[in-house]
PDB file of C-alpha atoms in Angstrom:
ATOM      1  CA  UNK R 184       0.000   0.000   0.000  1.00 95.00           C
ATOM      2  CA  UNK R 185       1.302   3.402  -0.729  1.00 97.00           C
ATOM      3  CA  UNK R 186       0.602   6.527   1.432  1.00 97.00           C
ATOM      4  CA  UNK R 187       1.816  10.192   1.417  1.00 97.00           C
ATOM      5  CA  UNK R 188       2.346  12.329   4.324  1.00 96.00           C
ATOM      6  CA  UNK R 189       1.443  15.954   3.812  1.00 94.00           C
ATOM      7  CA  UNK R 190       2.817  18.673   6.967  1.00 92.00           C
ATOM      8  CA  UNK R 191       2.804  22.580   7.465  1.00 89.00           C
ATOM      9  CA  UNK R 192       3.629  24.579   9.884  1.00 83.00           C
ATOM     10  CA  UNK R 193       0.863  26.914  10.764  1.00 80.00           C
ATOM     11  CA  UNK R 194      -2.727  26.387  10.080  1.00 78.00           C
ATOM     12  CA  UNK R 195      -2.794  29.211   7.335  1.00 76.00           C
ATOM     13  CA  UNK R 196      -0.365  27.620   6.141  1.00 82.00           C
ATOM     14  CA  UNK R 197      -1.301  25.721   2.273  1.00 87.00           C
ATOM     15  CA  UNK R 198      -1.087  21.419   1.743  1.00 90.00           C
ATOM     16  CA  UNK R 199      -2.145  21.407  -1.500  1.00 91.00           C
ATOM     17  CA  UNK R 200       0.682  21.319  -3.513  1.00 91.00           C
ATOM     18  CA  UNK R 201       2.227  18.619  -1.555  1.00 94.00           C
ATOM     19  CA  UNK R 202      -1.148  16.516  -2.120  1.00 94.00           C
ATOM     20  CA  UNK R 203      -1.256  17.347  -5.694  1.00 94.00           C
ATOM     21  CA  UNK R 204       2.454  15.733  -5.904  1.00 94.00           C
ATOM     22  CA  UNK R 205       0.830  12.527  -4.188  1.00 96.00           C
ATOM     23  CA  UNK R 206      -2.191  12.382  -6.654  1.00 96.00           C
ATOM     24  CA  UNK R 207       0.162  12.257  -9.552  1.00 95.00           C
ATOM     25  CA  UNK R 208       2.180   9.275  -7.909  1.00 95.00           C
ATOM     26  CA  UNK R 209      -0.815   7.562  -7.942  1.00 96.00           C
ATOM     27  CA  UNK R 210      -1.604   7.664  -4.283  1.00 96.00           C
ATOM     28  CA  UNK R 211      -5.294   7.239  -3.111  1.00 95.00           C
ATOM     29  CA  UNK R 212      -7.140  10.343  -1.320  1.00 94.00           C
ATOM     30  CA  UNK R 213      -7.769   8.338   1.178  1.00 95.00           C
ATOM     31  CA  UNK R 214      -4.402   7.606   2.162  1.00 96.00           C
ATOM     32  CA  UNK R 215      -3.058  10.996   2.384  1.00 97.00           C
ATOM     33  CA  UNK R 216      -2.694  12.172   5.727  1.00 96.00           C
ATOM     34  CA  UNK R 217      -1.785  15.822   6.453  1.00 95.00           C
ATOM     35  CA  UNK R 218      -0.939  17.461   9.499  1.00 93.00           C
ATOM     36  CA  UNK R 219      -0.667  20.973   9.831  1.00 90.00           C
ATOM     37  CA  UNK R 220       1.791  21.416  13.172  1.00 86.00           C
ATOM     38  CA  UNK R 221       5.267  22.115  13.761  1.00 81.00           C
ATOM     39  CA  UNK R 222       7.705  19.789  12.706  1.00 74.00           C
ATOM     40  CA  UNK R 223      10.254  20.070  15.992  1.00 77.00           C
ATOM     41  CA  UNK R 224       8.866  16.329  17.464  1.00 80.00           C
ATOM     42  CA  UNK R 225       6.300  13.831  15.870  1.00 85.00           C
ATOM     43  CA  UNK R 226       3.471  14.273  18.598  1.00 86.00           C
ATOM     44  CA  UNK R 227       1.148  14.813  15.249  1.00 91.00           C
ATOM     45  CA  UNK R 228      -2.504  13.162  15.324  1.00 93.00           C
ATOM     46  CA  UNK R 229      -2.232  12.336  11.633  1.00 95.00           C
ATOM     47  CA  UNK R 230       1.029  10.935  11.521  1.00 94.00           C
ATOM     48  CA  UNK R 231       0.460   8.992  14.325  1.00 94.00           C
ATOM     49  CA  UNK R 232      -2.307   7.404  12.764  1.00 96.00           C
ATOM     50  CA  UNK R 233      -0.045   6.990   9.524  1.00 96.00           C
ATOM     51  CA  UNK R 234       2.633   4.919  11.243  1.00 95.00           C
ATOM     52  CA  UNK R 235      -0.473   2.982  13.154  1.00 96.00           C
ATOM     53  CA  UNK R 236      -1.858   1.844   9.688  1.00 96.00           C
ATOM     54  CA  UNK R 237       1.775   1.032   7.873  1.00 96.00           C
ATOM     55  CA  UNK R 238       2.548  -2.478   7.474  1.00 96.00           C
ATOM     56  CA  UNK R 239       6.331  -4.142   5.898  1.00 94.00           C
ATOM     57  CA  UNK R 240       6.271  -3.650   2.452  1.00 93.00           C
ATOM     58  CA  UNK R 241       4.056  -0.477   2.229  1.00 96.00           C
ATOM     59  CA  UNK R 242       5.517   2.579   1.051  1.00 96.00           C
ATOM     60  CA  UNK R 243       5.453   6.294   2.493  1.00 97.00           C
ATOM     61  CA  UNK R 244       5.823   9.149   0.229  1.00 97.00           C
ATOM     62  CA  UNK R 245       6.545  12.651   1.158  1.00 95.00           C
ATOM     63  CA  UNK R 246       7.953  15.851  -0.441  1.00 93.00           C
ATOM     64  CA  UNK R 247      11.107  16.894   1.247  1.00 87.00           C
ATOM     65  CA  UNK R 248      12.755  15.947   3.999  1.00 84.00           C
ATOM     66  CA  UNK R 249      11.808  18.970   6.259  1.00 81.00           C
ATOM     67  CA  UNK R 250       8.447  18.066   5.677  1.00 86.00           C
ATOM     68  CA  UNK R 251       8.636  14.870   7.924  1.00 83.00           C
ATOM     69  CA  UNK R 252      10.493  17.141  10.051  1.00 79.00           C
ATOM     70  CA  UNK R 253      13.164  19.883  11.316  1.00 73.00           C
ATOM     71  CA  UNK R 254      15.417  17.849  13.761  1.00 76.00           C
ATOM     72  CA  UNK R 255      17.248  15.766  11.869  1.00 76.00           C
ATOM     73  CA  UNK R 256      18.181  13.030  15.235  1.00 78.00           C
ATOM     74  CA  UNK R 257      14.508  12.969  15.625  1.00 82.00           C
ATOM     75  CA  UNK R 258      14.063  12.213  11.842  1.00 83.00           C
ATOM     76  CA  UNK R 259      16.886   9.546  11.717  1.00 84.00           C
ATOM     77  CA  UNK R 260      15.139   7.135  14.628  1.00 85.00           C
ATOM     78  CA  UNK R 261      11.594   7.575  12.817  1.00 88.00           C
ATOM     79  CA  UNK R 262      13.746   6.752   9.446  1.00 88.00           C
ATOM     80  CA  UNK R 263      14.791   3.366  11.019  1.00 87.00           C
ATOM     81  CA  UNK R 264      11.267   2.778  12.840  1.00 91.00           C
ATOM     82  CA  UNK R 265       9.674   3.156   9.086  1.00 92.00           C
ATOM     83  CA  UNK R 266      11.936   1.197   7.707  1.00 89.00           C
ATOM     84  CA  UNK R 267      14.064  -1.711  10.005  1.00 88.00           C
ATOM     85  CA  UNK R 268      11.167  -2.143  12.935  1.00 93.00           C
ATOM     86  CA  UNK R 269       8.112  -1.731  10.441  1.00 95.00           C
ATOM     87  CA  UNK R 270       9.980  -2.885   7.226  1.00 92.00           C
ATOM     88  CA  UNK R 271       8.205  -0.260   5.129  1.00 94.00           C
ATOM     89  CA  UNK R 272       9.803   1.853   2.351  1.00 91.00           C
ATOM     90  CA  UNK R 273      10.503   5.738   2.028  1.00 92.00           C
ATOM     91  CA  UNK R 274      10.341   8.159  -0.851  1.00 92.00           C
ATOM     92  CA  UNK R 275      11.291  11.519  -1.223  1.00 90.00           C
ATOM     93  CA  UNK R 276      10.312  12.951  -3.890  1.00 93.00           C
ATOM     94  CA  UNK R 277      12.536  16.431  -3.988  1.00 88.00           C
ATOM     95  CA  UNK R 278      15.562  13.949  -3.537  1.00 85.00           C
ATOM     96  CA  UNK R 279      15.377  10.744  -5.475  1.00 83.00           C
ATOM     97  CA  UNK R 280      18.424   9.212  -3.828  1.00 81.00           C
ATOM     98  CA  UNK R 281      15.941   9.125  -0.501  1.00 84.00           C
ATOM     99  CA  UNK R 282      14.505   6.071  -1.510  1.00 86.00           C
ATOM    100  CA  UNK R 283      14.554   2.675   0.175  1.00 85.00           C
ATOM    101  CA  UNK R 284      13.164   0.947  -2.890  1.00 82.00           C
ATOM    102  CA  UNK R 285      15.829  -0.627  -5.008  1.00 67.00           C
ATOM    103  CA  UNK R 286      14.389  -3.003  -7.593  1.00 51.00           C
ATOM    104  CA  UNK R 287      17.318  -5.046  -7.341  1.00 45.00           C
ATOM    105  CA  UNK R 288      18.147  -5.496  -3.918  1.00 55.00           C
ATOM    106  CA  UNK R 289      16.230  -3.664  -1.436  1.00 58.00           C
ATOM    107  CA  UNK R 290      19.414  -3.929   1.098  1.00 64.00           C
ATOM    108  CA  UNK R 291      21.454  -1.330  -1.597  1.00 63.00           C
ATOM    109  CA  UNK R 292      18.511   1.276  -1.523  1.00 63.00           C
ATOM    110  CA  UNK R 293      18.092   1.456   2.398  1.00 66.00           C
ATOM    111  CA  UNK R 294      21.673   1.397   2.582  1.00 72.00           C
ATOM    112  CA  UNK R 295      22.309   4.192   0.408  1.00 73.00           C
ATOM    113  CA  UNK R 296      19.579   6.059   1.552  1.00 73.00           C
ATOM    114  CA  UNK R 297      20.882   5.397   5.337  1.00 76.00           C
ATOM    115  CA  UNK R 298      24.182   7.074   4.402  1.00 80.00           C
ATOM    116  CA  UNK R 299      22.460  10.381   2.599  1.00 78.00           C
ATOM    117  CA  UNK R 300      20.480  11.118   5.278  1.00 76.00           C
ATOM    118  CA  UNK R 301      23.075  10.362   8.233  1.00 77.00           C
ATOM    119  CA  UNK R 302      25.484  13.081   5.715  1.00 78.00           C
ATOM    120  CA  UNK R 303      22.369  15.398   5.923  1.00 74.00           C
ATOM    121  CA  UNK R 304      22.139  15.247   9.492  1.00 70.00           C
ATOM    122  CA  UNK R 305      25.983  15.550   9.783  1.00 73.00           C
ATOM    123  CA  UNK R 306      25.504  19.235   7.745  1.00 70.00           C
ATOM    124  CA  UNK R 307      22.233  20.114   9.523  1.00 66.00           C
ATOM    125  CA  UNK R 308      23.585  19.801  13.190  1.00 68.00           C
ATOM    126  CA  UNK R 309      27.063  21.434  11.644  1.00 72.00           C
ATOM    127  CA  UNK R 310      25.222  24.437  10.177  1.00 69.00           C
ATOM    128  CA  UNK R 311      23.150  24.525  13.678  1.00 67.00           C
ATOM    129  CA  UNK R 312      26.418  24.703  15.708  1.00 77.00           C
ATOM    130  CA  UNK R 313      27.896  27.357  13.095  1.00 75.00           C
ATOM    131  CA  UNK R 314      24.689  29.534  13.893  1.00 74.00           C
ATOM    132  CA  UNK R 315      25.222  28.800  17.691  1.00 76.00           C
ATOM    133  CA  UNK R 316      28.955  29.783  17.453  1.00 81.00           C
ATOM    134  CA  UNK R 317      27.900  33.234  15.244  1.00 77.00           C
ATOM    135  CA  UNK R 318      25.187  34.010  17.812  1.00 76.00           C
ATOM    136  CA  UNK R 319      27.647  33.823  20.520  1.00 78.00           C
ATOM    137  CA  UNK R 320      30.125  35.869  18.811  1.00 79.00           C
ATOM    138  CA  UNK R 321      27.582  38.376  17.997  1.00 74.00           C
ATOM    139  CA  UNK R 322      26.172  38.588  21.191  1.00 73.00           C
ATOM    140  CA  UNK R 323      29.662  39.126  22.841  1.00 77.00           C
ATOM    141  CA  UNK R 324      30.469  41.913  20.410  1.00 77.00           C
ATOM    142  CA  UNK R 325      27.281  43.777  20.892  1.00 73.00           C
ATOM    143  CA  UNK R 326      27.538  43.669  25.161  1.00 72.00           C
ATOM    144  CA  UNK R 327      31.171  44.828  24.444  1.00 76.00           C
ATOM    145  CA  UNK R 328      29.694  47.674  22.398  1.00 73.00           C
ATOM    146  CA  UNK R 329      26.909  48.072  25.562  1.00 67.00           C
ATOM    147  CA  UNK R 330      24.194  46.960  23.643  1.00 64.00           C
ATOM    148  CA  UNK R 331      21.589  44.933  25.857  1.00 58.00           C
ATOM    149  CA  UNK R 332      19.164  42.057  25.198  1.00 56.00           C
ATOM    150  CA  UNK R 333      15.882  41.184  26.943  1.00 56.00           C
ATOM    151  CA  UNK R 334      12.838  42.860  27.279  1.00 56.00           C
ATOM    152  CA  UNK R 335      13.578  46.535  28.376  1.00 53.00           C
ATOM    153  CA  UNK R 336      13.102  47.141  32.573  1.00 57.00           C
ATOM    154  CA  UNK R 337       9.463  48.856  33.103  1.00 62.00           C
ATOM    155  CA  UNK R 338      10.520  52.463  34.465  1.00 69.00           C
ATOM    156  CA  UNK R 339       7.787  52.898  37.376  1.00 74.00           C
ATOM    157  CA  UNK R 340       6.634  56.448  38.878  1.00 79.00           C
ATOM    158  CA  UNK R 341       7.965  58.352  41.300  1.00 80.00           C
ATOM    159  CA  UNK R 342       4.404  57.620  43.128  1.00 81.00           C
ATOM    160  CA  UNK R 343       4.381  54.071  42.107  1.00 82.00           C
ATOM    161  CA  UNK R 344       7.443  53.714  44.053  1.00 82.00           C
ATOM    162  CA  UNK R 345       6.739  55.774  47.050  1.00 83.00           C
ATOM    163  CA  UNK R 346       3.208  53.884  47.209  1.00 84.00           C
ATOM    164  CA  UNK R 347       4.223  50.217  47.414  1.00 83.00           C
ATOM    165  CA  UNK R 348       7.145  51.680  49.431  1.00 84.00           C
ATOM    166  CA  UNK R 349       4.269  52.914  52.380  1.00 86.00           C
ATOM    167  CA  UNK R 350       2.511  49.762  51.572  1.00 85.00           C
ATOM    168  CA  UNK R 351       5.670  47.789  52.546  1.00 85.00           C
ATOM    169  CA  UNK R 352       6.184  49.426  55.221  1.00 83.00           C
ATOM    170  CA  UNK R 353       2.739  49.410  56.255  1.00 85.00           C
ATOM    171  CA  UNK R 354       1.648  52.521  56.276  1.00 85.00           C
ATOM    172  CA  UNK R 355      -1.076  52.230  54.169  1.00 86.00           C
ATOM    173  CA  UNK R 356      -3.485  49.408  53.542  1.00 86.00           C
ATOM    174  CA  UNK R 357      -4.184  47.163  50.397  1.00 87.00           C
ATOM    175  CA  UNK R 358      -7.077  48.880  49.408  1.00 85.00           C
ATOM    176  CA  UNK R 359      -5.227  52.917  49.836  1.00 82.00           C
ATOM    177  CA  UNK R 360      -2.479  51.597  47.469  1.00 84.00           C
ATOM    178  CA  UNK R 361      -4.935  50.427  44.713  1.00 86.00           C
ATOM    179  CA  UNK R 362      -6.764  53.762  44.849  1.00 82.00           C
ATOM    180  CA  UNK R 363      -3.979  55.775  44.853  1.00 83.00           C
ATOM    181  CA  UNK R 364      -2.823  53.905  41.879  1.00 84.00           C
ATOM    182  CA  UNK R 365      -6.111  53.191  40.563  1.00 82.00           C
ATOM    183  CA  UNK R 366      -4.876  49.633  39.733  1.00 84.00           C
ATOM    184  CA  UNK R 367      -6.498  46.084  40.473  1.00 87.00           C
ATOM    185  CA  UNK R 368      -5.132  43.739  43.373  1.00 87.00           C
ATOM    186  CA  UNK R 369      -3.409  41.192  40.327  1.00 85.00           C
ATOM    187  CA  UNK R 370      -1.799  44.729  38.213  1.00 86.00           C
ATOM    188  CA  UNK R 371      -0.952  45.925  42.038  1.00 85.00           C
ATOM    189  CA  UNK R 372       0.775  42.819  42.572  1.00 85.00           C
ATOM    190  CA  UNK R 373       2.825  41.885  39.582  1.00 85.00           C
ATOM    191  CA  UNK R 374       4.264  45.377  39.641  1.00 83.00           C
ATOM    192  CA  UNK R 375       5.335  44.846  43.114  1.00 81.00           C
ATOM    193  CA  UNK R 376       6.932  41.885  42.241  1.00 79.00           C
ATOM    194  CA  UNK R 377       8.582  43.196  39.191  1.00 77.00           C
ATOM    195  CA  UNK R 378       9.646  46.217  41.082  1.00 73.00           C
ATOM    196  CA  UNK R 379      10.777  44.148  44.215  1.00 69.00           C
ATOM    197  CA  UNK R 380      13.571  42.042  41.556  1.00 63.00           C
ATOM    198  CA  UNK R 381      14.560  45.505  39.938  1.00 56.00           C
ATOM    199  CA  UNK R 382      15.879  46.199  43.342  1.00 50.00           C
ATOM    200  CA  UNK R 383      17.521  42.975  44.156  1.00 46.00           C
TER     201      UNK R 383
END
């Protein structure tokens, strides 16, 4: 049985060029499956019930790569579920030499397309730790230069201050400090809070 796996990102985001791809391979309607949810783990409702139905010998079809998903570990041990634990095939159609199907020997195609994707995960995580190391670099240069990062400190009034200051100190009550303010108990609180770690 053949199936294709369909994924976006974001739920504005478009699936039907990916299913039109399927339709031409010949692949039923009814055994597309389409998820639209980030691809950082495989916690997907349709996928899950993809890998539920697969059986050895059927065959999964997908675009790309990035499509089954973005960390390429995480891709690797679904790779080998698919195709050493299930014995099903993979296809990827942007990148014929992603294909476990060898009409010869099916050992030559899943070992060829075991090495390609262990070199793509060798790049990915490389170009990962390359970003990593210019982030780092960047970062340092910029606090050299006294450039900060975060969200900016909220500057508070001069009565803000001098009202949670009496309230501290308890000189005025609860209820004095939230009309004086003219804030709720929750607003009154968090600011206190946030103002209390300025300080620290």
């Amino acid at each position: 049985m053949q199936y294709g796996y369909a994924r976006v990102s974001a739920t504005d985001q478009n699936l039907g060029r990916q299913i039109e791809e399927f339709l031409k391979f010949g692949i039923k309607n009814n055994n597309i499956f389409c998820d639209k949810k980030s691809g950082k783990n495989f916690d997907r409702k349709e996928y899950t019930r993809l890998i539920k139905r697969l059986r050895a010998g059927d065959l999964v079809v997908i675009k790309s790569i990035d499509r089954l998903g973005r960390n390429y570990d995480m891709i690797i041990e679904e790779w080998k579920k698919i195709t050493k634990q299930i014995g099903a095939d993979i296809l990827v159609l942007d990148m014929p030499l992603l294909d476990t199907r060898d009409k010869a020997d099916n050992l030559v195609g899943r070992f060829i397309s075991d090495v390609v994707l262990q070199l793509l995960s060798f790049v990915a995580e490389n170009e990962r730790q390359n970003i990593r190391a210019r982030q780092a670099e960047g970062i340092a240069l910029a606090k050299q230069r006294g450039i900060s990062f975060g969200r900016p400190k909220k500057k508070y009034t001069e009565m803000f201050v001098e009202v949670t200051e009496l309230y501290i100190e308890k000189k005025i009550a609860l209820s004095d400090a939230l009309d004086l303010l003219d804030v709720r108990p929750s607003t009154f609180y968090y600011h206190l809070h946030k103002l209390s770690q300025d300080f620290q």
